[in-house]
PDB file of C-alpha atoms in Angstrom:
ATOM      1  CA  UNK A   1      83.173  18.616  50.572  1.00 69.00           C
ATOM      2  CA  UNK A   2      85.995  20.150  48.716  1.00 82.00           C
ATOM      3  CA  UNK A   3      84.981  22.805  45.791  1.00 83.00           C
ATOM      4  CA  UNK A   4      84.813  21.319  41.811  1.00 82.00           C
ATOM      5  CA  UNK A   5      86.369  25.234  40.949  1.00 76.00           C
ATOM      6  CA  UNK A   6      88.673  27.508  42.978  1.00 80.00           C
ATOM      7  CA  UNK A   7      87.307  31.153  41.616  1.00 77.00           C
ATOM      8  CA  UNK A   8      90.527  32.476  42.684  1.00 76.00           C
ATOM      9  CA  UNK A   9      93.117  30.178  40.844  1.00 83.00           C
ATOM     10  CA  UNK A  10      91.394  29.565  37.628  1.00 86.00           C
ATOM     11  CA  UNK A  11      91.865  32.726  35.749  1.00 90.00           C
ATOM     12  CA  UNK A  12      88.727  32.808  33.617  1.00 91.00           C
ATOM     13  CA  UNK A  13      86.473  32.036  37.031  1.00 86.00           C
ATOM     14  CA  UNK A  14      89.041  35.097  39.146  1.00 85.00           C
ATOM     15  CA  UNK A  15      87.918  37.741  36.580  1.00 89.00           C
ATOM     16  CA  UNK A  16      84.150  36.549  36.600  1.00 90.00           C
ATOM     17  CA  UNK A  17      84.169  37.102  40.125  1.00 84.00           C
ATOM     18  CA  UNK A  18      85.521  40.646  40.229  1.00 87.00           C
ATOM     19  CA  UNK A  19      82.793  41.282  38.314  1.00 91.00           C
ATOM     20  CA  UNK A  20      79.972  39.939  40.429  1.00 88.00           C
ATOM     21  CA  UNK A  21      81.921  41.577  42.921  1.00 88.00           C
ATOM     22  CA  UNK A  22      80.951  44.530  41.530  1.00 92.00           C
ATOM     23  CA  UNK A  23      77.551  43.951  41.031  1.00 94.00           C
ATOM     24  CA  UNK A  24      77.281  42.622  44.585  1.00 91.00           C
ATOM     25  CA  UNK A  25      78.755  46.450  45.664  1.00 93.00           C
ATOM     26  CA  UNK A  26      76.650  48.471  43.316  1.00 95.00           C
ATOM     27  CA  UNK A  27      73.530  46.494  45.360  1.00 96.00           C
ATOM     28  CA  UNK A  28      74.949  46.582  48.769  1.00 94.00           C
ATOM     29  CA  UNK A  29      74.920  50.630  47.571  1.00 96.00           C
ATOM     30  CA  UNK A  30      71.699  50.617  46.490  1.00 97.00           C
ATOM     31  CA  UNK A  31      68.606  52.245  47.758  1.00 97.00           C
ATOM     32  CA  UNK A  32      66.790  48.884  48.701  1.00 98.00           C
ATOM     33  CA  UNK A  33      67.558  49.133  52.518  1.00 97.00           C
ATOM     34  CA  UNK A  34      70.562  46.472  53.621  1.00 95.00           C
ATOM     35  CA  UNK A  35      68.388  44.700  56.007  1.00 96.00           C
ATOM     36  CA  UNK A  36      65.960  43.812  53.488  1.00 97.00           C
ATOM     37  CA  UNK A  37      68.643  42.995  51.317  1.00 97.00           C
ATOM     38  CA  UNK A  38      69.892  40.225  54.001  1.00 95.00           C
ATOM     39  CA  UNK A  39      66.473  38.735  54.133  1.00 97.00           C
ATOM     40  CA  UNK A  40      66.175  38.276  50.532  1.00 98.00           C
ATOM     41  CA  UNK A  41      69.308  36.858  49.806  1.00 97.00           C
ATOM     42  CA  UNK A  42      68.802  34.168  52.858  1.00 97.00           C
ATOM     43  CA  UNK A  43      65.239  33.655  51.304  1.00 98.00           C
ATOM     44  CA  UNK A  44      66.231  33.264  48.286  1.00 98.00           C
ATOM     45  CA  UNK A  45      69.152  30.837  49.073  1.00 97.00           C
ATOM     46  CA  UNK A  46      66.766  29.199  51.073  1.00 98.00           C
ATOM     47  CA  UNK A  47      65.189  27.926  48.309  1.00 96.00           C
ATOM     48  CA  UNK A  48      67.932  26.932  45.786  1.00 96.00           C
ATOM     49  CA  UNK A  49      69.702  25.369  49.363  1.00 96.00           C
ATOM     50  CA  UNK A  50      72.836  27.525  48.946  1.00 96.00           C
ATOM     51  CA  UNK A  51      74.790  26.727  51.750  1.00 95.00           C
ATOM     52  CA  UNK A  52      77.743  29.053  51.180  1.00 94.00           C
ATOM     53  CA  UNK A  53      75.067  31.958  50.957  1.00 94.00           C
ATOM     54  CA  UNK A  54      73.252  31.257  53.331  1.00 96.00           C
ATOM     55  CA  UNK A  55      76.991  31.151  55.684  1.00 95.00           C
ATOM     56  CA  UNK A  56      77.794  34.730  54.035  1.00 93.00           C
ATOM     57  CA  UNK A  57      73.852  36.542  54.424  1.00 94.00           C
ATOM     58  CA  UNK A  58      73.430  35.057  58.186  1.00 96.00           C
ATOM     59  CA  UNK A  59      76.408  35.968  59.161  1.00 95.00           C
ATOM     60  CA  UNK A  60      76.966  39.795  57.598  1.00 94.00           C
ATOM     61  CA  UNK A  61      73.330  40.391  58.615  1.00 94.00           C
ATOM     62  CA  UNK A  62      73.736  39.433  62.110  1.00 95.00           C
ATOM     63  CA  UNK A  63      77.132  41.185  62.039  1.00 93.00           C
ATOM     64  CA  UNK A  64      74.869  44.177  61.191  1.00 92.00           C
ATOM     65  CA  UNK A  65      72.700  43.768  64.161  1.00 94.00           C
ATOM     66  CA  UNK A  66      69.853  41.734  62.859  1.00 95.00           C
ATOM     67  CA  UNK A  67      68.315  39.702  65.049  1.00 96.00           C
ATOM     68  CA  UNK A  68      68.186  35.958  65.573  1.00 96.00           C
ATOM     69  CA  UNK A  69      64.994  35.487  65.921  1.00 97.00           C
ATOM     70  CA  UNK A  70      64.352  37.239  62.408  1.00 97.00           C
ATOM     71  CA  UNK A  71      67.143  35.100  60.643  1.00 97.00           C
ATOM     72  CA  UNK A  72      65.634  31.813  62.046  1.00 96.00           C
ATOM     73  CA  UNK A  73      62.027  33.015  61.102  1.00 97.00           C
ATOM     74  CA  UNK A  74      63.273  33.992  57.411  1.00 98.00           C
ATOM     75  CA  UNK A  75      62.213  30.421  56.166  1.00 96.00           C
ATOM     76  CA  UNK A  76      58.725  30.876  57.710  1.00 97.00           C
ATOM     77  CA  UNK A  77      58.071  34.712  57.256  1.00 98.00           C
ATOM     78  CA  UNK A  78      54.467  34.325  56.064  1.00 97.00           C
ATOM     79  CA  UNK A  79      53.500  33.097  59.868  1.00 97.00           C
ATOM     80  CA  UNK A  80      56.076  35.345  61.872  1.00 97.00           C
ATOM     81  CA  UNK A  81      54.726  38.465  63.242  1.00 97.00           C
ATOM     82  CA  UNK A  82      58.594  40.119  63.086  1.00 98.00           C
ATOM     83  CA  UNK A  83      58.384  41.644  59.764  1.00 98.00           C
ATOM     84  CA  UNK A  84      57.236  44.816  58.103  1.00 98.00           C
ATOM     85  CA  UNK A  85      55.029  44.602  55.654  1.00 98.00           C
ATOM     86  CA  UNK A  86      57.455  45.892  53.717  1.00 98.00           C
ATOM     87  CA  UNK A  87      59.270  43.206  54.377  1.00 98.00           C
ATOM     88  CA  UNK A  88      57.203  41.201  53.297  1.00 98.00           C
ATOM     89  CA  UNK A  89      56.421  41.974  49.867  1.00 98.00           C
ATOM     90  CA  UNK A  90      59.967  41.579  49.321  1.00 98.00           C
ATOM     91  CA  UNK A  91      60.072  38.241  50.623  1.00 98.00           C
ATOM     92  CA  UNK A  92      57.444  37.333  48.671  1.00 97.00           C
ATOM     93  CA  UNK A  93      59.060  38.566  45.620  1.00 98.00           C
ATOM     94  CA  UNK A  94      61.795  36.692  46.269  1.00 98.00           C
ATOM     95  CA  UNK A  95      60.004  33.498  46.229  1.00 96.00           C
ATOM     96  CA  UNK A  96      58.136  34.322  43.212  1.00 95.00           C
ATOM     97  CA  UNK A  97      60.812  35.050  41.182  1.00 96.00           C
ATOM     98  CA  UNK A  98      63.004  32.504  42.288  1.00 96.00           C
ATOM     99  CA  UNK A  99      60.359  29.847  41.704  1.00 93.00           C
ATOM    100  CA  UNK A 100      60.670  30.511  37.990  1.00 88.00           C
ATOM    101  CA  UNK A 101      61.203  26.753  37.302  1.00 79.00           C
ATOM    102  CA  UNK A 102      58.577  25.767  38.980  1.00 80.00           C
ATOM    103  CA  UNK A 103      56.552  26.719  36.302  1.00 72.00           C
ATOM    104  CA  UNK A 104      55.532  29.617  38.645  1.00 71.00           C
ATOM    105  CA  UNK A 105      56.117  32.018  35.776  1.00 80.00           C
ATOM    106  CA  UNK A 106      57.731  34.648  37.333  1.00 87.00           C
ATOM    107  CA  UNK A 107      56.634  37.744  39.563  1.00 93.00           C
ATOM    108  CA  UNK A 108      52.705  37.850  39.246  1.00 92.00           C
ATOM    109  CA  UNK A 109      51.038  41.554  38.651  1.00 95.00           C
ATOM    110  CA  UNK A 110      49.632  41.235  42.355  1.00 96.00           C
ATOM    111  CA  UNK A 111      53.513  40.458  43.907  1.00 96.00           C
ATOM    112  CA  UNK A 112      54.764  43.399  41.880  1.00 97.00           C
ATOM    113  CA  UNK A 113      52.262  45.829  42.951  1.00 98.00           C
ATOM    114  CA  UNK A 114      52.769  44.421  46.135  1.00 98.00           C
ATOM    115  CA  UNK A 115      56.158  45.191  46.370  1.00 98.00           C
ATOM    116  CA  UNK A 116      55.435  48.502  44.471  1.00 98.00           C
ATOM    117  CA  UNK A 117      53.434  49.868  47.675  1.00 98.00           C
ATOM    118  CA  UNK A 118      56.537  49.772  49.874  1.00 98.00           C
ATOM    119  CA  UNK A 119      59.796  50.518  47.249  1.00 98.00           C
ATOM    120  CA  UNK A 120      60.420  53.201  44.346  1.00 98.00           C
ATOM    121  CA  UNK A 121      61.014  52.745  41.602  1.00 98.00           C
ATOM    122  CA  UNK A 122      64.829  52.861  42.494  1.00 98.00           C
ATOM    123  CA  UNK A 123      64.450  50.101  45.281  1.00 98.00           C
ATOM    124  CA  UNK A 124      62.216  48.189  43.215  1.00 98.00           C
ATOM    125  CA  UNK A 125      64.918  48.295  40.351  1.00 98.00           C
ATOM    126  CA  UNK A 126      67.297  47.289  43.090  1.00 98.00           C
ATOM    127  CA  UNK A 127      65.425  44.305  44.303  1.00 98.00           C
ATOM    128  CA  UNK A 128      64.584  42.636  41.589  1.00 98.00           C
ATOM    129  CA  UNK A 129      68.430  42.625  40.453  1.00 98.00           C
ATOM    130  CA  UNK A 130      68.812  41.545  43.851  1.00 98.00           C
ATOM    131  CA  UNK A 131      66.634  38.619  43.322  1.00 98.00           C
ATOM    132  CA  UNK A 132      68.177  37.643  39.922  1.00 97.00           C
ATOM    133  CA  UNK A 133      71.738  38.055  41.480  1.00 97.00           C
ATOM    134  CA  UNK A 134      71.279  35.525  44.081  1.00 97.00           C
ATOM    135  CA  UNK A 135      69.946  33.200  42.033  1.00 96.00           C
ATOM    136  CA  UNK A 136      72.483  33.502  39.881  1.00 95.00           C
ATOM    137  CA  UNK A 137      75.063  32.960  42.062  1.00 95.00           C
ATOM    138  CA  UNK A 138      73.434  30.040  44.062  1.00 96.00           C
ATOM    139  CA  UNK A 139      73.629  28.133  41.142  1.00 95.00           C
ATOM    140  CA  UNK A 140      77.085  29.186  40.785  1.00 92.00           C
ATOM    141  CA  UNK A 141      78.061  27.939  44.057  1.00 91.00           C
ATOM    142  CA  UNK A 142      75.937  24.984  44.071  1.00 94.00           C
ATOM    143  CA  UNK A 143      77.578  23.515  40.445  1.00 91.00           C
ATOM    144  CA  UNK A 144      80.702  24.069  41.818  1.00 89.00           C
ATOM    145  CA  UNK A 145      80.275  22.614  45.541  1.00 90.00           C
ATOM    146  CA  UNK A 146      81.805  25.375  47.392  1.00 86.00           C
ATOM    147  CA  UNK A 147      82.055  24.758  50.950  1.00 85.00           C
ATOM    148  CA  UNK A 148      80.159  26.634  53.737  1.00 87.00           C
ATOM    149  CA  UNK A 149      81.267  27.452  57.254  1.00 80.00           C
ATOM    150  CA  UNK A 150      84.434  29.498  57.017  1.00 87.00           C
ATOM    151  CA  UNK A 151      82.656  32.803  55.839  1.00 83.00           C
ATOM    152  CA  UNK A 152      83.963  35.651  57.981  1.00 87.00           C
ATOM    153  CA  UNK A 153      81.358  38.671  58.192  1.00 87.00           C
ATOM    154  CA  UNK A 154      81.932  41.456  55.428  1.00 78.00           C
ATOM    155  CA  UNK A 155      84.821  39.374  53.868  1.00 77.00           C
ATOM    156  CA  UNK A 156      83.643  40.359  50.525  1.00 75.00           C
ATOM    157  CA  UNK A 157      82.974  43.365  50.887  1.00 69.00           C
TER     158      UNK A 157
END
């Protein structure tokens, strides 16, 4: 597959990606803790079936010293036993608010609280820009057909 846009050649799409650049940093930095972080972005791109992020989350996260049982259990977290509960609500978040087109509707009062019982209001700030991030740039990734495979660990970063 070769890419419909090269984000570093085309000037307009080079300084549109400094700036999610800079978003993606100012999350990375952010109280939500980094493992949980990994497993929603790979949950999230999951679901749109962003290749390229799902190249970049497995492999920084594993580079971190996640495990690969986790990673491969990400799809299925509801029936794995190897998450926190914590970790949970945030996966579940995730899927609610990526599901918007779904007609899901968004994150429901229950998911929020949820998610509320495990994060501040700092982390829980952090996660749901998190969650809009991704899908933002899955759908970036995906109009444009970027490749996957190549991604080295913390190249972006």
């Amino acid at each position: 597959m070769d890419a419909r846009l090269d984000y570093f050649a085309d000037p307009t799409a080079a300084k549109t990606f400094k700036h999610f650049m800079t978003v993606g940093k100012a999350l990375k930095d952010s109280a939500l803790p980094g493992p949980t972080q990994e497993l929603v972005a790979l949950r999230v791109s999951q679901i749109n079936g962003c290749a390229v992020c799902l190249d970049m989350h497995t492999k920084d996260a594993a580079a971190a010293g996640e495990s690969p049982v986790r990673l491969h259990l990400v799809a299925a977290w509801r029936e794995a036993a190897v998450f926190t509960e914590a970790e949970r609500a945030a996966l579940e978040f995730a899927e609610e608010g990526t599901r918007v087109a779904d007609g899901h509707g968004g994150i429901g009062d229950e998911v929020w609280a949820r998610a509320a019982e495990h994060y501040d209001p700092a982390q829980l700030t952090a996660l749901t820009m998190l969650v809009s991030f991704m899908n933002m740039v899955n759908r970036l990734n995906i109009l444009t057909r970027q490749p996957a495979g190549d991604y080295q660990p913390g190249q972006f970063h």
